[in-house]
Amino acid sequence: MKGSPILLGFSGGVDSAALLSLLLECRQFFSFEIHVAHFDHAWREESQKEALDLKMYIEDLGLVFHFVRS
C-alpha cells in the first residue's frame, strides 16, 4: 500500500545487514519509512542479549524496531 512502511525481517546476520544498508541507501532517491522486525526464538541463552544489541543498533539509526520473543 502506498505510504506504508517497509518491514524488514532482521536477524543481524550479513544478509539482513546488507539488505538494510541497501534500503538506507535507496532512501536518498525514494521516500519511504523502514521498520525492522526481529523474532527471538529463545533457542540460545545469549539470544536475548543479541536482540537487545540489535534493538539499540536499529534505534540508533532512527528506525522503528519491532521485537517478539517466543
PDB file of N, CA and C in Angstrom:
ATOM      1  N   MET A   1       0.841  -1.160   0.000  1.00  0.00           N
ATOM      2  CA  MET A   1       0.000   0.000   0.000  1.00  0.00           C
ATOM      3  C   MET A   1       0.900   1.241   0.000  1.00  0.00           C
ATOM      4  N   LYS A   2       0.601   2.192  -0.830  1.00  0.00           N
ATOM      5  CA  LYS A   2       1.390   3.414  -0.938  1.00  0.00           C
ATOM      6  C   LYS A   2       1.413   4.152   0.393  1.00  0.00           C
ATOM      7  N   GLY A   3       2.610   4.553   0.798  1.00  0.00           N
ATOM      8  CA  GLY A   3       2.765   5.275   2.049  1.00  0.00           C
ATOM      9  C   GLY A   3       2.999   4.384   3.254  1.00  0.00           C
ATOM     10  N   SER A   4       2.847   3.085   3.085  1.00  0.00           N
ATOM     11  CA  SER A   4       3.090   2.155   4.188  1.00  0.00           C
ATOM     12  C   SER A   4       4.594   1.932   4.337  1.00  0.00           C
ATOM     13  N   PRO A   5       5.063   1.708   5.564  1.00  0.00           N
ATOM     14  CA  PRO A   5       6.494   1.454   5.746  1.00  0.00           C
ATOM     15  C   PRO A   5       6.890   0.089   5.198  1.00  0.00           C
ATOM     16  N   ILE A   6       8.160  -0.032   4.874  1.00  0.00           N
ATOM     17  CA  ILE A   6       8.732  -1.324   4.507  1.00  0.00           C
ATOM     18  C   ILE A   6       9.135  -2.010   5.802  1.00  0.00           C
ATOM     19  N   LEU A   7       8.742  -3.254   5.967  1.00  0.00           N
ATOM     20  CA  LEU A   7       9.103  -4.030   7.156  1.00  0.00           C
ATOM     21  C   LEU A   7      10.196  -5.017   6.771  1.00  0.00           C
ATOM     22  N   LEU A   8      11.353  -4.876   7.376  1.00  0.00           N
ATOM     23  CA  LEU A   8      12.495  -5.740   7.109  1.00  0.00           C
ATOM     24  C   LEU A   8      12.675  -6.720   8.258  1.00  0.00           C
ATOM     25  N   GLY A   9      12.591  -8.009   7.956  1.00  0.00           N
ATOM     26  CA  GLY A   9      12.931  -9.027   8.935  1.00  0.00           C
ATOM     27  C   GLY A   9      14.437  -9.028   9.105  1.00  0.00           C
ATOM     28  N   PHE A  10      14.908  -8.877  10.333  1.00  0.00           N
ATOM     29  CA  PHE A  10      16.331  -8.635  10.578  1.00  0.00           C
ATOM     30  C   PHE A  10      16.872  -9.628  11.602  1.00  0.00           C
ATOM     31  N   SER A  11      17.812 -10.462  11.160  1.00  0.00           N
ATOM     32  CA  SER A  11      18.434 -11.429  12.065  1.00  0.00           C
ATOM     33  C   SER A  11      19.704 -10.881  12.702  1.00  0.00           C
ATOM     34  N   GLY A  12      20.274  -9.881  12.048  1.00  0.00           N
ATOM     35  CA  GLY A  12      21.562  -9.367  12.494  1.00  0.00           C
ATOM     36  C   GLY A  12      22.706  -9.982  11.720  1.00  0.00           C
ATOM     37  N   GLY A  13      22.405 -10.948  10.872  1.00  0.00           N
ATOM     38  CA  GLY A  13      23.424 -11.586  10.042  1.00  0.00           C
ATOM     39  C   GLY A  13      23.806 -10.708   8.858  1.00  0.00           C
ATOM     40  N   VAL A  14      24.772 -11.192   8.080  1.00  0.00           N
ATOM     41  CA  VAL A  14      25.286 -10.386   6.975  1.00  0.00           C
ATOM     42  C   VAL A  14      24.242 -10.148   5.890  1.00  0.00           C
ATOM     43  N   ASP A  15      23.363 -11.101   5.640  1.00  0.00           N
ATOM     44  CA  ASP A  15      22.346 -10.920   4.599  1.00  0.00           C
ATOM     45  C   ASP A  15      21.367  -9.812   4.961  1.00  0.00           C
ATOM     46  N   SER A  16      20.837  -9.863   6.173  1.00  0.00           N
ATOM     47  CA  SER A  16      19.863  -8.832   6.558  1.00  0.00           C
ATOM     48  C   SER A  16      20.554  -7.481   6.752  1.00  0.00           C
ATOM     49  N   ALA A  17      21.808  -7.483   7.187  1.00  0.00           N
ATOM     50  CA  ALA A  17      22.547  -6.226   7.334  1.00  0.00           C
ATOM     51  C   ALA A  17      22.799  -5.593   5.965  1.00  0.00           C
ATOM     52  N   ALA A  18      23.111  -6.417   4.975  1.00  0.00           N
ATOM     53  CA  ALA A  18      23.328  -5.905   3.617  1.00  0.00           C
ATOM     54  C   ALA A  18      22.034  -5.334   3.045  1.00  0.00           C
ATOM     55  N   LEU A  19      20.922  -6.003   3.269  1.00  0.00           N
ATOM     56  CA  LEU A  19      19.638  -5.508   2.773  1.00  0.00           C
ATOM     57  C   LEU A  19      19.262  -4.202   3.471  1.00  0.00           C
ATOM     58  N   LEU A  20      19.496  -4.107   4.763  1.00  0.00           N
ATOM     59  CA  LEU A  20      19.226  -2.866   5.483  1.00  0.00           C
ATOM     60  C   LEU A  20      20.075  -1.734   4.915  1.00  0.00           C
ATOM     61  N   SER A  21      21.344  -1.993   4.678  1.00  0.00           N
ATOM     62  CA  SER A  21      22.228  -0.980   4.110  1.00  0.00           C
ATOM     63  C   SER A  21      21.726  -0.508   2.750  1.00  0.00           C
ATOM     64  N   LEU A  22      21.276  -1.436   1.926  1.00  0.00           N
ATOM     65  CA  LEU A  22      20.735  -1.098   0.611  1.00  0.00           C
ATOM     66  C   LEU A  22      19.477  -0.234   0.739  1.00  0.00           C
ATOM     67  N   LEU A  23      18.584  -0.611   1.644  1.00  0.00           N
ATOM     68  CA  LEU A  23      17.360   0.172   1.846  1.00  0.00           C
ATOM     69  C   LEU A  23      17.673   1.579   2.342  1.00  0.00           C
ATOM     70  N   LEU A  24      18.651   1.695   3.231  1.00  0.00           N
ATOM     71  CA  LEU A  24      19.039   3.016   3.718  1.00  0.00           C
ATOM     72  C   LEU A  24      19.580   3.875   2.578  1.00  0.00           C
ATOM     73  N   GLU A  25      20.357   3.277   1.683  1.00  0.00           N
ATOM     74  CA  GLU A  25      20.870   3.995   0.514  1.00  0.00           C
ATOM     75  C   GLU A  25      19.736   4.429  -0.419  1.00  0.00           C
ATOM     76  N   CYS A  26      18.756   3.562  -0.602  1.00  0.00           N
ATOM     77  CA  CYS A  26      17.636   3.858  -1.508  1.00  0.00           C
ATOM     78  C   CYS A  26      16.802   5.030  -1.029  1.00  0.00           C
ATOM     79  N   ARG A  27      16.836   5.295   0.274  1.00  0.00           N
ATOM     80  CA  ARG A  27      16.054   6.427   0.798  1.00  0.00           C
ATOM     81  C   ARG A  27      16.577   7.770   0.290  1.00  0.00           C
ATOM     82  N   GLN A  28      17.791   7.789  -0.279  1.00  0.00           N
ATOM     83  CA  GLN A  28      18.298   9.015  -0.889  1.00  0.00           C
ATOM     84  C   GLN A  28      17.495   9.371  -2.139  1.00  0.00           C
ATOM     85  N   PHE A  29      16.901   8.355  -2.773  1.00  0.00           N
ATOM     86  CA  PHE A  29      16.215   8.549  -4.049  1.00  0.00           C
ATOM     87  C   PHE A  29      14.694   8.399  -3.945  1.00  0.00           C
ATOM     88  N   PHE A  30      14.239   7.680  -2.945  1.00  0.00           N
ATOM     89  CA  PHE A  30      12.808   7.412  -2.773  1.00  0.00           C
ATOM     90  C   PHE A  30      12.425   7.718  -1.327  1.00  0.00           C
ATOM     91  N   SER A  31      11.202   8.165  -1.147  1.00  0.00           N
ATOM     92  CA  SER A  31      10.732   8.486   0.190  1.00  0.00           C
ATOM     93  C   SER A  31       9.931   7.308   0.753  1.00  0.00           C
ATOM     94  N   PHE A  32      10.489   6.638   1.741  1.00  0.00           N
ATOM     95  CA  PHE A  32       9.774   5.560   2.419  1.00  0.00           C
ATOM     96  C   PHE A  32      10.341   5.392   3.818  1.00  0.00           C
ATOM     97  N   GLU A  33       9.521   4.842   4.677  1.00  0.00           N
ATOM     98  CA  GLU A  33       9.902   4.573   6.060  1.00  0.00           C
ATOM     99  C   GLU A  33      10.289   3.103   6.178  1.00  0.00           C
ATOM    100  N   ILE A  34      11.303   2.839   6.994  1.00  0.00           N
ATOM    101  CA  ILE A  34      11.757   1.467   7.228  1.00  0.00           C
ATOM    102  C   ILE A  34      11.459   1.093   8.671  1.00  0.00           C
ATOM    103  N   HIS A  35      10.790  -0.041   8.853  1.00  0.00           N
ATOM    104  CA  HIS A  35      10.628  -0.646  10.178  1.00  0.00           C
ATOM    105  C   HIS A  35      11.413  -1.947  10.153  1.00  0.00           C
ATOM    106  N   VAL A  36      11.999  -2.296  11.271  1.00  0.00           N
ATOM    107  CA  VAL A  36      12.817  -3.505  11.368  1.00  0.00           C
ATOM    108  C   VAL A  36      12.194  -4.426  12.406  1.00  0.00           C
ATOM    109  N   ALA A  37      12.039  -5.693  12.032  1.00  0.00           N
ATOM    110  CA  ALA A  37      11.443  -6.685  12.933  1.00  0.00           C
ATOM    111  C   ALA A  37      12.448  -7.797  13.226  1.00  0.00           C
ATOM    112  N   HIS A  38      12.465  -8.205  14.482  1.00  0.00           N
ATOM    113  CA  HIS A  38      13.342  -9.304  14.898  1.00  0.00           C
ATOM    114  C   HIS A  38      12.528 -10.277  15.742  1.00  0.00           C
ATOM    115  N   PHE A  39      12.667 -11.545  15.457  1.00  0.00           N
ATOM    116  CA  PHE A  39      11.990 -12.592  16.225  1.00  0.00           C
ATOM    117  C   PHE A  39      13.046 -13.430  16.926  1.00  0.00           C
ATOM    118  N   ASP A  40      13.003 -13.473  18.237  1.00  0.00           N
ATOM    119  CA  ASP A  40      13.936 -14.263  19.034  1.00  0.00           C
ATOM    120  C   ASP A  40      13.239 -15.562  19.425  1.00  0.00           C
ATOM    121  N   HIS A  41      13.715 -16.663  18.889  1.00  0.00           N
ATOM    122  CA  HIS A  41      13.143 -17.972  19.198  1.00  0.00           C
ATOM    123  C   HIS A  41      13.532 -18.462  20.602  1.00  0.00           C
ATOM    124  N   ALA A  42      14.505 -17.783  21.201  1.00  0.00           N
ATOM    125  CA  ALA A  42      14.993 -18.124  22.546  1.00  0.00           C
ATOM    126  C   ALA A  42      15.596 -19.528  22.589  1.00  0.00           C
ATOM    127  N   TRP A  43      16.192 -19.936  21.491  1.00  0.00           N
ATOM    128  CA  TRP A  43      16.821 -21.255  21.440  1.00  0.00           C
ATOM    129  C   TRP A  43      18.205 -21.259  22.081  1.00  0.00           C
ATOM    130  N   ARG A  44      18.803 -20.067  22.143  1.00  0.00           N
ATOM    131  CA  ARG A  44      20.139 -19.957  22.729  1.00  0.00           C
ATOM    132  C   ARG A  44      20.086 -18.968  23.892  1.00  0.00           C
ATOM    133  N   GLU A  45      20.876 -19.221  24.905  1.00  0.00           N
ATOM    134  CA  GLU A  45      20.869 -18.383  26.102  1.00  0.00           C
ATOM    135  C   GLU A  45      21.245 -16.935  25.776  1.00  0.00           C
ATOM    136  N   GLU A  46      22.178 -16.730  24.864  1.00  0.00           N
ATOM    137  CA  GLU A  46      22.657 -15.382  24.542  1.00  0.00           C
ATOM    138  C   GLU A  46      21.762 -14.628  23.555  1.00  0.00           C
ATOM    139  N   SER A  47      20.717 -15.267  23.064  1.00  0.00           N
ATOM    140  CA  SER A  47      19.883 -14.633  22.041  1.00  0.00           C
ATOM    141  C   SER A  47      19.163 -13.382  22.551  1.00  0.00           C
ATOM    142  N   GLN A  48      18.809 -13.341  23.814  1.00  0.00           N
ATOM    143  CA  GLN A  48      18.115 -12.164  24.335  1.00  0.00           C
ATOM    144  C   GLN A  48      19.046 -10.947  24.349  1.00  0.00           C
ATOM    145  N   LYS A  49      20.292 -11.145  24.748  1.00  0.00           N
ATOM    146  CA  LYS A  49      21.257 -10.043  24.729  1.00  0.00           C
ATOM    147  C   LYS A  49      21.508  -9.592  23.298  1.00  0.00           C
ATOM    148  N   GLU A  50      21.624 -10.531  22.377  1.00  0.00           N
ATOM    149  CA  GLU A  50      21.828 -10.185  20.968  1.00  0.00           C
ATOM    150  C   GLU A  50      20.656  -9.361  20.440  1.00  0.00           C
ATOM    151  N   ALA A  51      19.447  -9.728  20.821  1.00  0.00           N
ATOM    152  CA  ALA A  51      18.264  -8.992  20.391  1.00  0.00           C
ATOM    153  C   ALA A  51      18.281  -7.563  20.942  1.00  0.00           C
ATOM    154  N   LEU A  52      18.689  -7.400  22.178  1.00  0.00           N
ATOM    155  CA  LEU A  52      18.772  -6.060  22.768  1.00  0.00           C
ATOM    156  C   LEU A  52      19.847  -5.223  22.087  1.00  0.00           C
ATOM    157  N   ASP A  53      20.960  -5.862  21.712  1.00  0.00           N
ATOM    158  CA  ASP A  53      22.011  -5.163  20.962  1.00  0.00           C
ATOM    159  C   ASP A  53      21.483  -4.715  19.599  1.00  0.00           C
ATOM    160  N   LEU A  54      20.726  -5.586  18.933  1.00  0.00           N
ATOM    161  CA  LEU A  54      20.128  -5.227  17.647  1.00  0.00           C
ATOM    162  C   LEU A  54      19.167  -4.057  17.819  1.00  0.00           C
ATOM    163  N   LYS A  55      18.370  -4.091  18.873  1.00  0.00           N
ATOM    164  CA  LYS A  55      17.415  -3.007  19.143  1.00  0.00           C
ATOM    165  C   LYS A  55      18.138  -1.671  19.265  1.00  0.00           C
ATOM    166  N   MET A  56      19.209  -1.641  20.025  1.00  0.00           N
ATOM    167  CA  MET A  56      19.965  -0.394  20.194  1.00  0.00           C
ATOM    168  C   MET A  56      20.560   0.066  18.864  1.00  0.00           C
ATOM    169  N   TYR A  57      21.094  -0.861  18.089  1.00  0.00           N
ATOM    170  CA  TYR A  57      21.680  -0.535  16.786  1.00  0.00           C
ATOM    171  C   TYR A  57      20.633   0.079  15.860  1.00  0.00           C
ATOM    172  N   ILE A  58      19.477  -0.562  15.758  1.00  0.00           N
ATOM    173  CA  ILE A  58      18.418  -0.098  14.857  1.00  0.00           C
ATOM    174  C   ILE A  58      17.866   1.251  15.328  1.00  0.00           C
ATOM    175  N   GLU A  59      17.632   1.398  16.603  1.00  0.00           N
ATOM    176  CA  GLU A  59      17.108   2.659  17.117  1.00  0.00           C
ATOM    177  C   GLU A  59      18.125   3.791  16.988  1.00  0.00           C
ATOM    178  N   ASP A  60      19.423   3.472  17.070  1.00  0.00           N
ATOM    179  CA  ASP A  60      20.461   4.479  16.837  1.00  0.00           C
ATOM    180  C   ASP A  60      20.428   4.985  15.395  1.00  0.00           C
ATOM    181  N   LEU A  61      19.941   4.150  14.481  1.00  0.00           N
ATOM    182  CA  LEU A  61      19.780   4.558  13.084  1.00  0.00           C
ATOM    183  C   LEU A  61      18.521   5.402  12.889  1.00  0.00           C
ATOM    184  N   GLY A  62      17.713   5.526  13.938  1.00  0.00           N
ATOM    185  CA  GLY A  62      16.483   6.298  13.858  1.00  0.00           C
ATOM    186  C   GLY A  62      15.320   5.525  13.263  1.00  0.00           C
ATOM    187  N   LEU A  63      15.415   4.200  13.286  1.00  0.00           N
ATOM    188  CA  LEU A  63      14.377   3.345  12.714  1.00  0.00           C
ATOM    189  C   LEU A  63      13.520   2.733  13.815  1.00  0.00           C
ATOM    190  N   VAL A  64      12.327   2.328  13.443  1.00  0.00           N
ATOM    191  CA  VAL A  64      11.408   1.665  14.370  1.00  0.00           C
ATOM    192  C   VAL A  64      11.807   0.187  14.456  1.00  0.00           C
ATOM    193  N   PHE A  65      11.877  -0.347  15.684  1.00  0.00           N
ATOM    194  CA  PHE A  65      12.267  -1.734  15.911  1.00  0.00           C
ATOM    195  C   PHE A  65      11.095  -2.482  16.536  1.00  0.00           C
ATOM    196  N   HIS A  66      10.707  -3.582  15.910  1.00  0.00           N
ATOM    197  CA  HIS A  66       9.654  -4.454  16.440  1.00  0.00           C
ATOM    198  C   HIS A  66      10.325  -5.743  16.903  1.00  0.00           C
ATOM    199  N   PHE A  67       9.953  -6.217  18.088  1.00  0.00           N
ATOM    200  CA  PHE A  67      10.632  -7.365  18.675  1.00  0.00           C
ATOM    201  C   PHE A  67       9.612  -8.327  19.291  1.00  0.00           C
ATOM    202  N   VAL A  68       9.805  -9.602  19.011  1.00  0.00           N
ATOM    203  CA  VAL A  68       8.979 -10.652  19.616  1.00  0.00           C
ATOM    204  C   VAL A  68       9.922 -11.737  20.115  1.00  0.00           C
ATOM    205  N   ARG A  69       9.675 -12.244  21.309  1.00  0.00           N
ATOM    206  CA  ARG A  69      10.434 -13.370  21.859  1.00  0.00           C
ATOM    207  C   ARG A  69       9.438 -14.466  22.192  1.00  0.00           C
ATOM    208  N   SER A  70       9.757 -15.667  21.720  1.00  0.00           N
ATOM    209  CA  SER A  70       8.818 -16.783  21.983  1.00  0.00           C
ATOM    210  C   SER A  70       9.135 -17.486  23.270  1.00  0.00           C
TER     211      SER A  70
END
